[in-house]
């Protein structure tokens, strides 16, 4: 699901993807940080459930032990924990690309 939180003033659109699963406390923590930073920066947020039917098997194998995984515009950004300052910097850099 992609939700547009704010319209970005200038710069390219940026989507932060959070790959997680239900019942994952690290995913819950990451979700809070991702949503907060996205609201501040105007980035879109997409959440993917790694346990969902049809989730890419290759990505499931790669990410399973690392969730939550965050991506910025499809490029892997971080896993396990999300640092808000680092995420903010990555979003800013992606919007300038």
mmCIF file of C-alpha atoms in Angstrom:
data_model
loop_
_atom_site.group_PDB
_atom_site.id
_atom_site.type_symbol
_atom_site.label_atom_id
_atom_site.label_comp_id
_atom_site.label_asym_id
_atom_site.label_seq_id
_atom_site.Cartn_x
_atom_site.Cartn_y
_atom_site.Cartn_z
ATOM 1 C CA UNK A 1 0.000 0.000 0.000
ATOM 2 C CA UNK A 2 1.381 3.405 -0.952
ATOM 3 C CA UNK A 3 0.160 6.417 0.974
ATOM 4 C CA UNK A 4 1.008 9.948 -0.056
ATOM 5 C CA UNK A 5 1.506 11.786 3.196
ATOM 6 C CA UNK A 6 2.550 15.193 1.890
ATOM 7 C CA UNK A 7 3.354 16.627 -1.474
ATOM 8 C CA UNK A 8 7.119 17.105 -1.790
ATOM 9 C CA UNK A 9 8.036 20.741 -2.446
ATOM 10 C CA UNK A 10 10.423 20.362 -5.384
ATOM 11 C CA UNK A 11 12.743 17.429 -5.828
ATOM 12 C CA UNK A 12 12.033 13.969 -7.117
ATOM 13 C CA UNK A 13 9.422 11.785 -5.422
ATOM 14 C CA UNK A 14 10.794 9.338 -2.880
ATOM 15 C CA UNK A 15 9.236 6.101 -1.644
ATOM 16 C CA UNK A 16 10.386 4.388 1.526
ATOM 17 C CA UNK A 17 9.483 0.698 1.563
ATOM 18 C CA UNK A 18 9.271 -1.173 4.838
ATOM 19 C CA UNK A 19 9.406 -4.962 4.561
ATOM 20 C CA UNK A 20 8.203 -6.643 7.730
ATOM 21 C CA UNK A 21 5.714 -9.082 9.176
ATOM 22 C CA UNK A 22 2.856 -9.005 11.666
ATOM 23 C CA UNK A 23 3.818 -9.436 15.313
ATOM 24 C CA UNK A 24 7.381 -8.191 14.820
ATOM 25 C CA UNK A 25 8.286 -5.641 17.502
ATOM 26 C CA UNK A 26 11.279 -4.374 15.506
ATOM 27 C CA UNK A 27 8.924 -3.859 12.557
ATOM 28 C CA UNK A 28 6.577 -1.846 14.763
ATOM 29 C CA UNK A 29 9.470 0.341 15.935
ATOM 30 C CA UNK A 30 10.706 0.790 12.361
ATOM 31 C CA UNK A 31 7.193 1.636 11.135
ATOM 32 C CA UNK A 32 6.891 4.455 13.674
ATOM 33 C CA UNK A 33 10.234 5.957 12.627
ATOM 34 C CA UNK A 34 9.584 5.538 8.899
ATOM 35 C CA UNK A 35 6.167 7.178 9.145
ATOM 36 C CA UNK A 36 7.486 10.065 11.238
ATOM 37 C CA UNK A 37 10.447 10.771 8.937
ATOM 38 C CA UNK A 38 8.280 10.378 5.835
ATOM 39 C CA UNK A 39 5.787 12.886 7.226
ATOM 40 C CA UNK A 40 8.627 15.342 7.842
ATOM 41 C CA UNK A 41 10.191 14.899 4.412
ATOM 42 C CA UNK A 42 7.168 14.270 2.196
ATOM 43 C CA UNK A 43 8.254 10.770 1.215
ATOM 44 C CA UNK A 44 5.704 8.114 0.327
ATOM 45 C CA UNK A 45 5.535 4.982 2.458
ATOM 46 C CA UNK A 46 4.965 1.466 1.179
ATOM 47 C CA UNK A 47 4.662 -1.483 3.551
ATOM 48 C CA UNK A 48 5.162 -5.063 2.394
ATOM 49 C CA UNK A 49 4.307 -8.127 4.464
ATOM 50 C CA UNK A 50 6.995 -10.743 3.912
ATOM 51 C CA UNK A 51 4.522 -13.459 4.978
ATOM 52 C CA UNK A 52 1.926 -12.511 2.340
ATOM 53 C CA UNK A 53 1.002 -14.948 -0.408
ATOM 54 C CA UNK A 54 2.792 -13.977 -3.574
ATOM 55 C CA UNK A 55 5.699 -12.213 -1.876
ATOM 56 C CA UNK A 56 8.770 -12.662 -4.081
ATOM 57 C CA UNK A 57 10.423 -15.934 -2.910
ATOM 58 C CA UNK A 58 13.943 -14.696 -3.671
ATOM 59 C CA UNK A 59 13.413 -11.535 -1.623
ATOM 60 C CA UNK A 60 11.786 -13.562 1.134
ATOM 61 C CA UNK A 61 14.869 -15.751 1.346
ATOM 62 C CA UNK A 62 17.191 -12.733 1.287
ATOM 63 C CA UNK A 63 15.266 -10.584 3.797
ATOM 64 C CA UNK A 64 13.729 -13.144 6.191
ATOM 65 C CA UNK A 65 16.483 -12.965 8.832
ATOM 66 C CA UNK A 66 16.890 -9.200 8.453
ATOM 67 C CA UNK A 67 13.381 -7.801 8.835
ATOM 68 C CA UNK A 68 12.467 -5.111 9.123
ATOM 69 C CA UNK A 69 14.224 -4.070 5.930
ATOM 70 C CA UNK A 70 13.922 -0.526 4.609
ATOM 71 C CA UNK A 71 14.447 0.539 1.019
ATOM 72 C CA UNK A 72 14.589 4.048 -0.406
ATOM 73 C CA UNK A 73 13.315 4.210 -3.980
ATOM 74 C CA UNK A 74 13.843 0.468 -4.247
ATOM 75 C CA UNK A 75 17.474 0.504 -3.081
ATOM 76 C CA UNK A 76 18.225 -1.290 0.140
ATOM 77 C CA UNK A 77 18.785 1.216 2.927
ATOM 78 C CA UNK A 78 18.888 -0.581 6.261
ATOM 79 C CA UNK A 79 17.718 -3.587 8.257
ATOM 80 C CA UNK A 80 16.761 -4.473 11.858
ATOM 81 C CA UNK A 81 16.770 -0.894 13.151
ATOM 82 C CA UNK A 82 16.057 2.427 11.467
ATOM 83 C CA UNK A 83 18.094 5.474 12.384
ATOM 84 C CA UNK A 84 15.892 8.535 11.754
ATOM 85 C CA UNK A 85 18.794 10.847 10.876
ATOM 86 C CA UNK A 86 20.266 8.351 8.440
ATOM 87 C CA UNK A 87 16.856 7.751 6.840
ATOM 88 C CA UNK A 88 16.217 11.494 6.566
ATOM 89 C CA UNK A 89 19.594 11.947 4.830
ATOM 90 C CA UNK A 90 18.857 9.087 2.409
ATOM 91 C CA UNK A 91 15.468 10.557 1.518
ATOM 92 C CA UNK A 92 17.009 13.981 0.961
ATOM 93 C CA UNK A 93 19.724 12.508 -1.255
ATOM 94 C CA UNK A 94 17.175 10.475 -3.247
ATOM 95 C CA UNK A 95 15.000 13.540 -3.801
ATOM 96 C CA UNK A 96 17.976 15.346 -5.333
ATOM 97 C CA UNK A 97 18.845 12.472 -7.690
#
